[in-house]
Amino acid sequence: MLNNLSGQAMTRYKWLPSFAPVTIITISAILTVSLAVLSTELAMREPWLGVVFDPTYDGEGVRVEQVVHDSPASGKLSAGDIIVAFETPPHERVAVRSLATQEDPDYLGSYAEYNEFMDLQQRVWEAISSSSFTVILDDGRRAKINPLAIPGPTALPAVFWWLVIFGGTSFLLGISAWSLRRKDPVARALAISGMGFMVASYCCGIYVARELVMPSNLFYAMVSASHLGFVVFAYAAISTFWYCPRKLGSGPAVWILAIWGAGTWLNETMQWSWPIHPFYAPLVVAFLILVLFTFLQWRKSLGAPLERAMLKWMLTTMLITLGLNVVLFCIPIILTGKPITSTVLTFGSVFVFYLGLSIGNIRYQQFDLQHWWFKAWQWLIFITIALIADALFVYWWHLTEITSGGLAMVVGGFYLLARQWFWGRFSGNSSRALDHALPHLVDALMLQRQRVTPDQQWRQIIERIFDPLTVKVSPDRREAAIIEQGGLVLQLPSLDGLGAMELFCCGQGKRLFVSTDVKLANRLLELMRYSRDIIAAREQGAQEERHRIQRDLHDDVAARLLSLIHQTREPTISKVARNALRGLRDVIYVLGAEEAQLADVITDIEAGAREQLAGLGVHFEWRSPERWPAVMLNSQQHINLRRISREAITNAIRHAQAENIIMEVGLNSGGLFLRISSDGALTEPSSWVPGRGLHNIKSRVAEMNGSHEWGIERQAADKQYCYLAVQMPYHK
């Protein structure tokens, strides 16, 4: 049902453009960095005095905590001075209160205090925004200060950069998950919550990074946007617990949450009546809803160990991060107006919760991202390194934009080279480009690969050509290839049409599937089916021809040999006829056999050798492993091995009058080996004149794509033996 709902949602938004996951993440990374740059510019627009004010001071005026060296206030103010007013050139005196150093107006408990805070911010900002003003201290001293622009991003406090990192990373995490599972409601909720948290973090970073004051209209806009982002984050995160690991119900709970969140934000923005703190009280309620949904999910996942494990992880993350945040930040503000922890720790704990939520969903296969996550973030790291390098070159070394940009790309290029080397050195993965896949296709069509089924070849070809992230087999029947999920998935029928393959993300997620891929897949499917039909027809024809030859040999040649045996009175002729009949029966047997187990073939070779040497007074030694793997040999391999061993034994007896024959079979890295050694009157193989027997051995070895070697060696009792070593590859 959940898939149907998400599928309907995708249908409703088909008019939206579809992009490959890497494209989406790249665009999102550029957007994240652009918004971070914009936030930095807004945070740097206020006039700079070079003074750090004491936020804990609660008396008259504001107290100087530190004066930056070589700043406009350097030498004019010192630590411990208390400023009570600013005086502008027209001799307008603007009194300043410690309220101005309040880090966040969210701490204020009433709308009246909030509006008073904003009014104070505006009046003081107008005073210090002039080209020069006079600072009036509590002891009557006066100091004229000419404010300057903030010298650079390094002058911004660390809290600003922490909030930018928290927000930007959360947004990219959510977008990365959604780009691969656009139909999944959990991925959608994570992306929305990550976007909300980025807006909240960036906007909050702008006003908490101020030196003392900022324009009230900008301040008010940033606070409202930050609160809206936080509300979106909170209620989108809650909706993940409605869907994950199982959907709790079919009611409009998510829409109710959205309306509730929008109502709380409007209540605060429009300053409507509210019995308790307008911002933090709804967040406490949201946390309680989160706990309720977790409890309901726990009950619903009874008997599902994987879902319970996922809930344990998420519950632990939630209680440690959000629980401490509520206890140490939200509730103290509601009760006393002062938090116990700082803003950066608060946003940091929320970021850890979001990170745990994302990791939990990935770890327990909610998204099944596999190695895509790593590959996508490799490119994000490249972009980040290039941007950081560019910023360092501009702000620290004061290079021009063109020079800085070029050097930043060089730094990023070094990263790509190092990454490629490291990945190729340690991952062991090879390229799957199309030019590597085409020889594989030709190999399959030319029927040169053995022991690989047509379905296996079909899957290997598809993986090499399209290079998907994952391939899943499904029992659904398909007539032809079809694109689904906006280009993320390509459905392919199996060769027999009884199943299908689902290819997810083309080119390791670098692009979407397009109509050209469908045409290519359908053509490949036609070729593979044509190849399969050729294989079947050839095998059927070969089988029919073998049966015909088998019948002719049995009914004609074997019958004539049998008549000759019964009619002749010459022992020599009878013996030759019996040997010929025995060999003919071997041929008939092998022709009738499709395949045989390797162990059975070896047993047959041993039995044939012992039968051949019976009654000749030759000592025979057989060396073989006790167990053989479950490998099948075809009839050609079977008969060739038998004929080679028979011919080698015949040559040893006829030409060398051998008294001892040793046969050894086994497996090594090259495949199956057969070694036949014999003593007697030996001569160097290089001096032999090849006859029919040697030519037959050579041709039979070649038919098996093997190799052979003749030689003389010394064995037991320092006795010389002539040996034939045959090596034959086989497929497991």
Tab-separated table of C-alpha atoms in Angstrom, residues 300-503:
chain	number	residue	atom	x	y	z
A	300	LYS	CA	3.774	-2.662	15.927
A	301	SER	CA	7.204	-4.210	15.323
A	302	LEU	CA	6.614	-7.059	17.778
A	303	GLY	CA	8.217	-10.192	16.338
A	304	ALA	CA	10.352	-8.269	13.808
A	305	PRO	CA	13.984	-8.322	15.085
A	306	LEU	CA	15.411	-6.107	12.339
A	307	GLU	CA	12.773	-3.413	12.899
A	308	ARG	CA	13.273	-3.634	16.659
A	309	ALA	CA	17.035	-3.196	16.218
A	310	MET	CA	16.416	-0.145	14.049
A	311	LEU	CA	14.039	1.333	16.627
A	312	LYS	CA	16.552	0.734	19.413
A	313	TRP	CA	19.171	2.664	17.494
A	314	MET	CA	16.808	5.537	16.681
A	315	LEU	CA	15.345	5.644	20.189
A	316	THR	CA	18.810	5.762	21.748
A	317	THR	CA	19.869	8.550	19.402
A	318	MET	CA	16.673	10.496	20.063
A	319	LEU	CA	16.830	10.273	23.869
A	320	ILE	CA	20.529	11.166	24.064
A	321	THR	CA	20.372	14.122	21.661
A	322	LEU	CA	16.870	15.577	21.627
A	323	GLY	CA	16.154	14.466	25.188
A	324	LEU	CA	19.156	16.334	26.559
A	325	ASN	CA	18.313	19.274	24.302
A	326	VAL	CA	14.814	19.513	25.743
A	327	VAL	CA	16.015	19.134	29.335
A	328	LEU	CA	19.030	21.468	29.118
A	329	PHE	CA	17.794	24.059	26.628
A	330	CYS	CA	14.070	24.238	25.929
A	331	ILE	CA	12.611	23.695	29.400
A	332	PRO	CA	15.103	26.036	31.192
A	333	ILE	CA	14.213	28.820	28.726
A	334	ILE	CA	10.485	28.274	29.281
A	335	LEU	CA	10.901	28.344	33.080
A	336	THR	CA	13.755	30.826	33.632
A	337	GLY	CA	14.469	32.530	30.311
A	338	LYS	CA	18.052	31.207	30.314
A	339	PRO	CA	19.352	27.976	28.734
A	340	ILE	CA	21.890	25.733	30.405
A	341	THR	CA	23.727	24.876	27.182
A	342	SER	CA	24.916	27.159	24.375
A	343	THR	CA	23.396	27.628	20.925
A	344	VAL	CA	26.166	25.719	19.155
A	345	LEU	CA	25.729	22.720	21.465
A	346	THR	CA	21.982	22.830	20.904
A	347	PHE	CA	22.290	22.803	17.132
A	348	GLY	CA	25.056	20.238	17.427
A	349	SER	CA	22.827	17.860	19.383
A	350	VAL	CA	20.037	18.266	16.828
A	351	PHE	CA	22.551	17.597	14.048
A	352	VAL	CA	23.711	14.421	15.786
A	353	PHE	CA	20.066	13.318	16.042
A	354	TYR	CA	19.570	13.911	12.317
A	355	LEU	CA	22.831	12.144	11.520
A	356	GLY	CA	21.792	9.178	13.675
A	357	LEU	CA	18.400	9.102	11.965
A	358	SER	CA	20.026	9.004	8.521
A	359	ILE	CA	22.645	6.420	9.478
A	360	GLY	CA	20.005	4.255	11.152
A	361	ASN	CA	17.864	4.172	8.021
A	362	ILE	CA	20.866	3.336	5.853
A	363	ARG	CA	22.319	0.804	8.284
A	364	TYR	CA	19.080	-1.133	8.494
A	365	GLN	CA	18.527	-1.041	4.718
A	366	GLN	CA	15.634	1.371	4.598
A	367	PHE	CA	17.201	2.846	1.474
A	368	ASP	CA	19.509	0.034	0.290
A	369	LEU	CA	22.076	2.617	-0.905
A	370	GLN	CA	25.019	0.202	-0.812
A	371	HIS	CA	28.262	1.603	-2.241
A	372	TRP	CA	26.476	4.516	-3.963
A	373	TRP	CA	26.718	6.525	-0.758
A	374	PHE	CA	30.494	6.355	-0.845
A	375	LYS	CA	30.815	7.207	-4.536
A	376	ALA	CA	28.445	10.176	-4.342
A	377	TRP	CA	30.253	11.668	-1.391
A	378	GLN	CA	33.582	11.327	-3.175
A	379	TRP	CA	32.432	14.029	-5.587
A	380	LEU	CA	31.060	16.137	-2.763
A	381	ILE	CA	34.464	15.977	-1.090
A	382	PHE	CA	36.055	17.141	-4.350
A	383	ILE	CA	33.733	20.159	-4.530
A	384	THR	CA	34.293	20.967	-0.870
A	385	ILE	CA	38.096	20.729	-1.175
A	386	ALA	CA	38.079	23.010	-4.219
A	387	LEU	CA	35.885	25.616	-2.503
A	388	ILE	CA	37.892	25.562	0.733
A	389	ALA	CA	41.135	25.879	-1.207
A	390	ASP	CA	39.683	28.794	-3.167
A	391	ALA	CA	38.647	30.548	0.057
A	392	LEU	CA	42.083	30.015	1.602
A	393	PHE	CA	43.853	31.384	-1.447
A	394	VAL	CA	41.632	34.480	-1.565
A	395	TYR	CA	41.334	35.416	2.117
A	396	TRP	CA	44.692	34.291	3.482
A	397	TRP	CA	47.066	34.704	0.543
A	398	HIS	CA	45.080	37.521	-1.149
A	399	LEU	CA	45.347	36.016	-4.622
A	400	THR	CA	43.179	37.160	-7.521
A	401	GLU	CA	39.966	35.277	-8.229
A	402	ILE	CA	41.273	33.773	-11.482
A	403	THR	CA	44.534	32.589	-9.913
A	404	SER	CA	42.744	31.321	-6.835
A	405	GLY	CA	40.154	29.443	-8.877
A	406	GLY	CA	42.825	27.783	-11.008
A	407	LEU	CA	44.866	26.703	-8.001
A	408	ALA	CA	41.709	25.412	-6.280
A	409	MET	CA	40.939	23.202	-9.285
A	410	VAL	CA	44.520	21.921	-9.219
A	411	VAL	CA	44.107	20.993	-5.550
A	412	GLY	CA	40.824	19.260	-6.372
A	413	GLY	CA	42.521	17.462	-9.264
A	414	PHE	CA	45.210	16.131	-6.936
A	415	TYR	CA	42.428	14.800	-4.714
A	416	LEU	CA	40.782	13.037	-7.679
A	417	LEU	CA	44.079	11.469	-8.734
A	418	ALA	CA	44.806	10.326	-5.192
A	419	ARG	CA	41.301	8.953	-4.819
A	420	GLN	CA	41.508	7.106	-8.146
A	421	TRP	CA	44.891	5.626	-7.250
A	422	PHE	CA	43.743	4.589	-3.801
A	423	TRP	CA	40.507	3.112	-5.082
A	424	GLY	CA	42.232	1.205	-7.884
A	425	ARG	CA	45.006	0.066	-5.548
A	426	PHE	CA	42.868	-1.271	-2.730
A	427	SER	CA	39.337	-1.888	-4.036
A	428	GLY	CA	40.185	-4.421	-6.721
A	429	ASN	CA	37.322	-3.200	-8.921
A	430	SER	CA	37.825	-2.955	-12.664
A	431	SER	CA	36.240	-0.660	-15.202
A	432	ARG	CA	33.007	-1.765	-16.806
A	433	ALA	CA	32.979	0.465	-19.810
A	434	LEU	CA	31.038	-0.368	-22.922
A	435	ASP	CA	34.175	-1.272	-24.867
A	436	HIS	CA	34.877	-3.986	-22.272
A	437	ALA	CA	31.320	-5.284	-22.568
A	438	LEU	CA	31.221	-5.647	-26.362
A	439	PRO	CA	33.845	-8.439	-26.538
A	440	HIS	CA	31.865	-10.201	-23.828
A	441	LEU	CA	28.733	-9.903	-25.976
A	442	VAL	CA	30.529	-11.215	-29.065
A	443	ASP	CA	31.961	-14.052	-26.982
A	444	ALA	CA	28.482	-15.027	-25.844
A	445	LEU	CA	26.972	-14.784	-29.325
A	446	MET	CA	29.788	-16.863	-30.816
A	447	LEU	CA	29.089	-19.552	-28.213
A	448	GLN	CA	32.675	-19.650	-26.939
A	449	ARG	CA	31.908	-19.530	-23.204
A	450	GLN	CA	31.323	-22.862	-21.550
A	451	ARG	CA	29.693	-23.705	-18.218
A	452	VAL	CA	27.873	-20.356	-18.172
A	453	THR	CA	24.128	-20.452	-18.706
A	454	PRO	CA	22.498	-18.012	-21.159
A	455	ASP	CA	20.740	-16.254	-18.251
A	456	GLN	CA	24.073	-15.734	-16.493
A	457	GLN	CA	25.604	-14.363	-19.700
A	458	TRP	CA	22.607	-12.043	-20.132
A	459	ARG	CA	23.055	-10.602	-16.647
A	460	GLN	CA	26.835	-10.204	-17.102
A	461	ILE	CA	26.348	-8.319	-20.365
A	462	ILE	CA	23.734	-6.002	-18.860
A	463	GLU	CA	25.928	-5.227	-15.832
A	464	ARG	CA	28.938	-4.448	-18.020
A	465	ILE	CA	27.059	-2.197	-20.433
A	466	PHE	CA	24.824	-0.210	-18.056
A	467	ASP	CA	27.006	-0.430	-14.915
A	468	PRO	CA	24.067	-0.184	-12.458
A	469	LEU	CA	24.404	0.237	-8.721
A	470	THR	CA	22.337	-2.865	-8.028
A	471	VAL	CA	20.634	-5.633	-10.001
A	472	LYS	CA	17.660	-7.396	-8.498
A	473	VAL	CA	15.781	-10.403	-9.882
A	474	SER	CA	12.010	-10.337	-9.679
A	475	PRO	CA	9.346	-12.908	-10.643
A	476	ASP	CA	7.334	-10.303	-12.580
A	477	ARG	CA	6.926	-11.045	-16.256
A	478	ARG	CA	8.054	-8.450	-18.786
A	479	GLU	CA	7.672	-8.412	-22.544
A	480	ALA	CA	10.236	-5.666	-23.123
A	481	ALA	CA	12.470	-3.210	-21.284
A	482	ILE	CA	10.752	-0.326	-19.512
A	483	ILE	CA	11.919	2.709	-17.497
A	484	GLU	CA	10.411	3.331	-14.050
A	485	GLN	CA	10.770	5.829	-11.173
A	486	GLY	CA	11.600	8.720	-13.441
A	487	GLY	CA	14.670	7.068	-14.945
A	488	LEU	CA	16.171	5.597	-11.793
A	489	VAL	CA	15.150	2.013	-12.631
A	490	LEU	CA	15.265	-0.050	-15.824
A	491	GLN	CA	13.139	-3.205	-15.836
A	492	LEU	CA	14.401	-5.949	-18.179
A	493	PRO	CA	12.760	-9.292	-19.018
A	494	SER	CA	14.694	-12.509	-18.555
A	495	LEU	CA	15.592	-14.593	-21.582
A	496	ASP	CA	12.719	-16.996	-21.019
A	497	GLY	CA	10.262	-14.173	-20.268
A	498	LEU	CA	9.246	-15.727	-16.936
A	499	GLY	CA	11.028	-13.172	-14.758
A	500	ALA	CA	12.642	-9.765	-14.831
A	501	MET	CA	15.767	-7.892	-13.756
A	502	GLU	CA	15.640	-4.496	-12.055
A	503	LEU	CA	18.645	-2.268	-12.790
